[in-house]
Amino acid sequence: MSEQKSEFTILPITVLQDNIVWVWVHNCNAVIVDPSVSSPVEEWLLKQNLSLHAILQTHHHEDHIGGTQGLIQRWPNAKVIASKKDIKRIPFQTLSVENDDIFQLLDSEIKVIEVNGHTNNHIAFYVSNKNAENNILFPGDTLFGAGCGRLLEGTATQMFKSLSILNCLPKDTKIYPAHEYTENNLKWALSL
């Protein structure tokens, strides 16, 4: 990454077996999406000389929130944005949001989209920025390359509704899922 950080940029940090912690960089600020662990994310931010501005949490699973407390210890002013309905399972949130809420972050407008199925109270973040080529979706564990999330709390009906909602987003939306399952999803599809 260049020293000048004036562009709207999304970068991955791969952790655990197949998690992707997305880093949204704007100027010298960063937004982290679903930090499963803290140390590699903290090291990466410090190496890039970035300040943590906010953390977006799509759902309560440990491989999505496990690093949050470590990061907010290092950057105590960082906002933690998560579903208001999941405040008991994501207790460190500083901005609680609901379906269709819209808020501003790093010169962008973010819309909250409820996408239950993988879990109850699962949300996605849809980012609109006039300086970016495309709008962006952080779907958590709802949508993957060649697949969708497993049904751990929700129902197939909920997942189908959630995928239908995401399918209505503009076709040029860039999607940043929380895991890299594409190869395994395609192998599974071929096996059928």
PDB file of C-alpha atoms in Angstrom:
ATOM      1  CA  MET A   1       0.000   0.000   0.000  1.00  0.00           C
ATOM      2  CA  SER A   2       1.348   3.452  -0.831  1.00  0.00           C
ATOM      3  CA  GLU A   3       2.114   6.014   1.854  1.00  0.00           C
ATOM      4  CA  GLN A   4      -0.692   8.270   0.691  1.00  0.00           C
ATOM      5  CA  LYS A   5      -4.028   6.886   1.885  1.00  0.00           C
ATOM      6  CA  SER A   6      -6.475   9.313   0.327  1.00  0.00           C
ATOM      7  CA  GLU A   7      -8.358   6.754  -1.724  1.00  0.00           C
ATOM      8  CA  PHE A   8     -11.316   4.641  -0.722  1.00  0.00           C
ATOM      9  CA  THR A   9      -9.724   1.190  -0.382  1.00  0.00           C
ATOM     10  CA  ILE A  10     -10.824  -2.231   0.888  1.00  0.00           C
ATOM     11  CA  LEU A  11      -8.056  -4.694   1.837  1.00  0.00           C
ATOM     12  CA  PRO A  12      -8.129  -8.220   3.302  1.00  0.00           C
ATOM     13  CA  ILE A  13      -6.375  -9.650   6.322  1.00  0.00           C
ATOM     14  CA  THR A  14      -6.683 -13.434   6.241  1.00  0.00           C
ATOM     15  CA  VAL A  15      -6.819 -15.089   9.655  1.00  0.00           C
ATOM     16  CA  LEU A  16      -7.683 -18.413  11.237  1.00  0.00           C
ATOM     17  CA  GLN A  17      -8.396 -21.077   8.648  1.00  0.00           C
ATOM     18  CA  ASP A  18     -10.503 -19.150   6.141  1.00  0.00           C
ATOM     19  CA  ASN A  19     -11.730 -15.917   7.740  1.00  0.00           C
ATOM     20  CA  ILE A  20     -11.243 -12.615   5.992  1.00  0.00           C
ATOM     21  CA  VAL A  21     -11.143  -9.503   8.145  1.00  0.00           C
ATOM     22  CA  TRP A  22     -11.856  -6.634   5.766  1.00  0.00           C
ATOM     23  CA  VAL A  23     -10.103  -3.309   6.314  1.00  0.00           C
ATOM     24  CA  TRP A  24     -11.755  -0.275   4.789  1.00  0.00           C
ATOM     25  CA  VAL A  25      -9.142   2.485   4.554  1.00  0.00           C
ATOM     26  CA  HIS A  26      -9.904   6.150   3.994  1.00  0.00           C
ATOM     27  CA  ASN A  27      -7.125   8.683   4.499  1.00  0.00           C
ATOM     28  CA  CYS A  28      -5.413   7.579   7.741  1.00  0.00           C
ATOM     29  CA  ASN A  29      -8.491   5.935   9.231  1.00  0.00           C
ATOM     30  CA  ALA A  30      -9.635   2.339   9.078  1.00  0.00           C
ATOM     31  CA  VAL A  31     -12.872   0.486   9.600  1.00  0.00           C
ATOM     32  CA  ILE A  32     -12.547  -3.200  10.428  1.00  0.00           C
ATOM     33  CA  VAL A  33     -15.287  -5.678   9.536  1.00  0.00           C
ATOM     34  CA  ASP A  34     -15.794  -8.770  11.730  1.00  0.00           C
ATOM     35  CA  PRO A  35     -12.409  -9.026  13.467  1.00  0.00           C
ATOM     36  CA  SER A  36     -12.111 -12.639  14.576  1.00  0.00           C
ATOM     37  CA  VAL A  37      -8.753 -12.055  16.282  1.00  0.00           C
ATOM     38  CA  SER A  38      -7.016  -8.869  17.331  1.00  0.00           C
ATOM     39  CA  SER A  39      -3.237  -9.256  17.123  1.00  0.00           C
ATOM     40  CA  PRO A  40      -2.765  -9.616  13.320  1.00  0.00           C
ATOM     41  CA  VAL A  41      -5.253  -6.801  12.743  1.00  0.00           C
ATOM     42  CA  GLU A  42      -3.572  -4.532  15.301  1.00  0.00           C
ATOM     43  CA  GLU A  43      -0.125  -5.267  13.849  1.00  0.00           C
ATOM     44  CA  TRP A  44      -1.349  -4.555  10.324  1.00  0.00           C
ATOM     45  CA  LEU A  45      -2.981  -1.247  11.318  1.00  0.00           C
ATOM     46  CA  LEU A  46       0.130  -0.097  13.196  1.00  0.00           C
ATOM     47  CA  LYS A  47       2.432  -1.082  10.323  1.00  0.00           C
ATOM     48  CA  GLN A  48       0.260   0.961   7.930  1.00  0.00           C
ATOM     49  CA  ASN A  49       0.123   3.879  10.415  1.00  0.00           C
ATOM     50  CA  LEU A  50      -3.682   3.757  10.496  1.00  0.00           C
ATOM     51  CA  SER A  51      -6.042   4.696  13.285  1.00  0.00           C
ATOM     52  CA  LEU A  52      -9.009   2.441  13.992  1.00  0.00           C
ATOM     53  CA  HIS A  53     -12.159   4.502  13.488  1.00  0.00           C
ATOM     54  CA  ALA A  54     -14.849   1.814  13.760  1.00  0.00           C
ATOM     55  CA  ILE A  55     -15.637  -1.891  13.812  1.00  0.00           C
ATOM     56  CA  LEU A  56     -18.617  -3.299  11.924  1.00  0.00           C
ATOM     57  CA  GLN A  57     -20.061  -6.523  13.390  1.00  0.00           C
ATOM     58  CA  THR A  58     -22.387  -8.561  11.176  1.00  0.00           C
ATOM     59  CA  HIS A  59     -23.248 -11.191  13.803  1.00  0.00           C
ATOM     60  CA  HIS A  60     -22.262 -12.605  17.189  1.00  0.00           C
ATOM     61  CA  HIS A  61     -20.132 -15.652  16.313  1.00  0.00           C
ATOM     62  CA  GLU A  62     -16.717 -15.727  17.980  1.00  0.00           C
ATOM     63  CA  ASP A  63     -14.922 -15.942  14.616  1.00  0.00           C
ATOM     64  CA  HIS A  64     -16.429 -12.513  13.852  1.00  0.00           C
ATOM     65  CA  ILE A  65     -16.248 -10.711  17.203  1.00  0.00           C
ATOM     66  CA  GLY A  66     -13.335 -12.472  18.944  1.00  0.00           C
ATOM     67  CA  GLY A  67     -10.828  -9.695  18.272  1.00  0.00           C
ATOM     68  CA  THR A  68     -13.098  -6.753  18.995  1.00  0.00           C
ATOM     69  CA  GLN A  69     -12.302  -6.287  22.674  1.00  0.00           C
ATOM     70  CA  GLY A  70      -8.550  -6.379  22.035  1.00  0.00           C
ATOM     71  CA  LEU A  71      -8.876  -3.766  19.306  1.00  0.00           C
ATOM     72  CA  ILE A  72     -10.996  -1.406  21.400  1.00  0.00           C
ATOM     73  CA  GLN A  73      -8.480  -1.700  24.234  1.00  0.00           C
ATOM     74  CA  ARG A  74      -5.831  -0.366  21.823  1.00  0.00           C
ATOM     75  CA  TRP A  75      -8.207   2.194  20.193  1.00  0.00           C
ATOM     76  CA  PRO A  76     -10.794   3.047  22.887  1.00  0.00           C
ATOM     77  CA  ASN A  77     -12.481   5.736  20.766  1.00  0.00           C
ATOM     78  CA  ALA A  78     -13.321   3.317  17.949  1.00  0.00           C
ATOM     79  CA  LYS A  79     -17.050   2.831  17.448  1.00  0.00           C
ATOM     80  CA  VAL A  80     -18.415  -0.710  17.541  1.00  0.00           C
ATOM     81  CA  ILE A  81     -21.485  -0.947  15.313  1.00  0.00           C
ATOM     82  CA  ALA A  82     -23.757  -3.988  15.583  1.00  0.00           C
ATOM     83  CA  SER A  83     -27.376  -5.114  15.663  1.00  0.00           C
ATOM     84  CA  LYS A  84     -29.451  -3.634  18.450  1.00  0.00           C
ATOM     85  CA  LYS A  85     -31.241  -6.994  18.647  1.00  0.00           C
ATOM     86  CA  ASP A  86     -27.908  -8.684  19.473  1.00  0.00           C
ATOM     87  CA  ILE A  87     -26.757  -6.385  22.274  1.00  0.00           C
ATOM     88  CA  LYS A  88     -26.647  -9.275  24.764  1.00  0.00           C
ATOM     89  CA  ARG A  89     -24.336 -11.317  22.522  1.00  0.00           C
ATOM     90  CA  ILE A  90     -22.333  -8.306  21.283  1.00  0.00           C
ATOM     91  CA  PRO A  91     -22.286  -6.256  24.515  1.00  0.00           C
ATOM     92  CA  PHE A  92     -19.436  -3.897  23.582  1.00  0.00           C
ATOM     93  CA  GLN A  93     -21.331  -2.067  20.843  1.00  0.00           C
ATOM     94  CA  THR A  94     -21.340   1.728  20.977  1.00  0.00           C
ATOM     95  CA  LEU A  95     -23.753   2.238  18.073  1.00  0.00           C
ATOM     96  CA  SER A  96     -26.699  -0.149  17.967  1.00  0.00           C
ATOM     97  CA  VAL A  97     -28.443  -0.328  14.602  1.00  0.00           C
ATOM     98  CA  GLU A  98     -31.566  -1.898  13.119  1.00  0.00           C
ATOM     99  CA  ASN A  99     -32.800  -2.879   9.680  1.00  0.00           C
ATOM    100  CA  ASP A 100     -32.917   0.048   7.246  1.00  0.00           C
ATOM    101  CA  ASP A 101     -30.959   2.361   9.555  1.00  0.00           C
ATOM    102  CA  ILE A 102     -28.607   4.672   7.675  1.00  0.00           C
ATOM    103  CA  PHE A 103     -25.531   6.237   9.240  1.00  0.00           C
ATOM    104  CA  GLN A 104     -22.396   8.063   8.075  1.00  0.00           C
ATOM    105  CA  LEU A 105     -18.890   6.669   8.342  1.00  0.00           C
ATOM    106  CA  LEU A 106     -15.682   7.858   6.622  1.00  0.00           C
ATOM    107  CA  ASP A 107     -17.486  10.114   4.131  1.00  0.00           C
ATOM    108  CA  SER A 108     -19.822   7.262   3.210  1.00  0.00           C
ATOM    109  CA  GLU A 109     -23.434   6.395   3.807  1.00  0.00           C
ATOM    110  CA  ILE A 110     -24.021   2.955   5.288  1.00  0.00           C
ATOM    111  CA  LYS A 111     -27.368   1.207   5.165  1.00  0.00           C
ATOM    112  CA  VAL A 112     -28.087  -1.661   7.544  1.00  0.00           C
ATOM    113  CA  ILE A 113     -29.790  -4.655   5.929  1.00  0.00           C
ATOM    114  CA  GLU A 114     -31.235  -7.420   8.096  1.00  0.00           C
ATOM    115  CA  VAL A 115     -30.195 -10.771   6.609  1.00  0.00           C
ATOM    116  CA  ASN A 116     -31.293 -13.479   9.022  1.00  0.00           C
ATOM    117  CA  GLY A 117     -30.740 -17.137   8.246  1.00  0.00           C
ATOM    118  CA  HIS A 118     -27.189 -17.983   9.265  1.00  0.00           C
ATOM    119  CA  THR A 119     -28.061 -16.491  12.654  1.00  0.00           C
ATOM    120  CA  ASN A 120     -30.972 -14.550  14.018  1.00  0.00           C
ATOM    121  CA  ASN A 121     -30.132 -10.839  14.159  1.00  0.00           C
ATOM    122  CA  HIS A 122     -27.548 -11.091  11.347  1.00  0.00           C
ATOM    123  CA  ILE A 123     -27.002  -7.816   9.492  1.00  0.00           C
ATOM    124  CA  ALA A 124     -25.125  -6.712   6.386  1.00  0.00           C
ATOM    125  CA  PHE A 125     -23.644  -3.288   5.708  1.00  0.00           C
ATOM    126  CA  TYR A 126     -24.239  -1.618   2.337  1.00  0.00           C
ATOM    127  CA  VAL A 127     -21.777   1.229   1.729  1.00  0.00           C
ATOM    128  CA  SER A 128     -22.405   4.057  -0.714  1.00  0.00           C
ATOM    129  CA  ASN A 129     -19.597   6.497  -1.466  1.00  0.00           C
ATOM    130  CA  LYS A 130     -19.586   9.045  -4.275  1.00  0.00           C
ATOM    131  CA  ASN A 131     -15.777   8.711  -4.560  1.00  0.00           C
ATOM    132  CA  ALA A 132     -15.821   4.943  -5.060  1.00  0.00           C
ATOM    133  CA  GLU A 133     -16.362   3.183  -8.373  1.00  0.00           C
ATOM    134  CA  ASN A 134     -18.884   0.776  -6.878  1.00  0.00           C
ATOM    135  CA  ASN A 135     -21.077   0.471  -3.841  1.00  0.00           C
ATOM    136  CA  ILE A 136     -19.920  -2.157  -1.378  1.00  0.00           C
ATOM    137  CA  LEU A 137     -21.609  -4.917   0.583  1.00  0.00           C
ATOM    138  CA  PHE A 138     -20.235  -6.586   3.699  1.00  0.00           C
ATOM    139  CA  PRO A 139     -22.624  -9.582   4.008  1.00  0.00           C
ATOM    140  CA  GLY A 140     -20.889 -11.416   6.862  1.00  0.00           C
ATOM    141  CA  ASP A 141     -21.830 -15.095   6.643  1.00  0.00           C
ATOM    142  CA  THR A 142     -24.933 -14.640   4.502  1.00  0.00           C
ATOM    143  CA  LEU A 143     -23.432 -14.647   1.002  1.00  0.00           C
ATOM    144  CA  PHE A 144     -20.237 -16.255  -0.338  1.00  0.00           C
ATOM    145  CA  GLY A 145     -18.694 -16.951  -3.701  1.00  0.00           C
ATOM    146  CA  ALA A 146     -20.866 -19.770  -5.127  1.00  0.00           C
ATOM    147  CA  GLY A 147     -22.822 -20.208  -1.907  1.00  0.00           C
ATOM    148  CA  CYS A 148     -24.471 -18.893   1.211  1.00  0.00           C
ATOM    149  CA  GLY A 149     -24.077 -19.341   4.937  1.00  0.00           C
ATOM    150  CA  ARG A 150     -25.177 -22.422   6.828  1.00  0.00           C
ATOM    151  CA  LEU A 151     -28.422 -22.240   8.763  1.00  0.00           C
ATOM    152  CA  LEU A 152     -27.322 -22.277  12.405  1.00  0.00           C
ATOM    153  CA  GLU A 153     -30.166 -20.357  14.063  1.00  0.00           C
ATOM    154  CA  GLY A 154     -32.418 -19.251  11.248  1.00  0.00           C
ATOM    155  CA  THR A 155     -34.564 -21.039   8.709  1.00  0.00           C
ATOM    156  CA  ALA A 156     -34.269 -21.723   4.995  1.00  0.00           C
ATOM    157  CA  THR A 157     -37.164 -19.320   4.459  1.00  0.00           C
ATOM    158  CA  GLN A 158     -35.275 -16.547   6.260  1.00  0.00           C
ATOM    159  CA  MET A 159     -32.111 -17.231   4.270  1.00  0.00           C
ATOM    160  CA  PHE A 160     -34.021 -17.226   0.987  1.00  0.00           C
ATOM    161  CA  LYS A 161     -35.620 -13.883   1.905  1.00  0.00           C
ATOM    162  CA  SER A 162     -32.212 -12.457   2.869  1.00  0.00           C
ATOM    163  CA  LEU A 163     -30.601 -13.603  -0.388  1.00  0.00           C
ATOM    164  CA  SER A 164     -33.550 -12.173  -2.346  1.00  0.00           C
ATOM    165  CA  ILE A 165     -33.016  -8.792  -0.656  1.00  0.00           C
ATOM    166  CA  LEU A 166     -29.303  -8.833  -1.496  1.00  0.00           C
ATOM    167  CA  ASN A 167     -30.097  -9.879  -5.063  1.00  0.00           C
ATOM    168  CA  CYS A 168     -32.021  -6.608  -5.494  1.00  0.00           C
ATOM    169  CA  LEU A 169     -28.916  -4.502  -4.855  1.00  0.00           C
ATOM    170  CA  PRO A 170     -27.310  -2.885  -7.922  1.00  0.00           C
ATOM    171  CA  LYS A 171     -25.520  -5.454 -10.082  1.00  0.00           C
ATOM    172  CA  ASP A 172     -22.198  -3.580  -9.872  1.00  0.00           C
ATOM    173  CA  THR A 173     -22.094  -3.865  -6.069  1.00  0.00           C
ATOM    174  CA  LYS A 174     -18.754  -5.241  -4.861  1.00  0.00           C
ATOM    175  CA  ILE A 175     -19.259  -7.991  -2.307  1.00  0.00           C
ATOM    176  CA  TYR A 176     -16.777  -8.728   0.486  1.00  0.00           C
ATOM    177  CA  PRO A 177     -17.797 -11.965   2.277  1.00  0.00           C
ATOM    178  CA  ALA A 178     -16.296 -12.927   5.635  1.00  0.00           C
ATOM    179  CA  HIS A 179     -14.867 -16.284   4.532  1.00  0.00           C
ATOM    180  CA  GLU A 180     -13.223 -17.714   1.441  1.00  0.00           C
ATOM    181  CA  TYR A 181     -15.338 -20.769   0.631  1.00  0.00           C
ATOM    182  CA  THR A 182     -15.539 -20.433  -3.163  1.00  0.00           C
ATOM    183  CA  GLU A 183     -13.424 -23.449  -4.113  1.00  0.00           C
ATOM    184  CA  ASN A 184     -15.168 -25.768  -1.645  1.00  0.00           C
ATOM    185  CA  ASN A 185     -18.591 -24.450  -2.649  1.00  0.00           C
ATOM    186  CA  LEU A 186     -17.846 -25.152  -6.308  1.00  0.00           C
ATOM    187  CA  LYS A 187     -16.481 -28.635  -5.519  1.00  0.00           C
ATOM    188  CA  TRP A 188     -19.681 -29.381  -3.595  1.00  0.00           C
ATOM    189  CA  ALA A 189     -21.822 -28.113  -6.493  1.00  0.00           C
ATOM    190  CA  LEU A 190     -19.888 -30.275  -8.968  1.00  0.00           C
ATOM    191  CA  SER A 191     -20.346 -33.314  -6.737  1.00  0.00           C
ATOM    192  CA  LEU A 192     -24.108 -32.934  -7.106  1.00  0.00           C
TER     193      LEU A 192
END
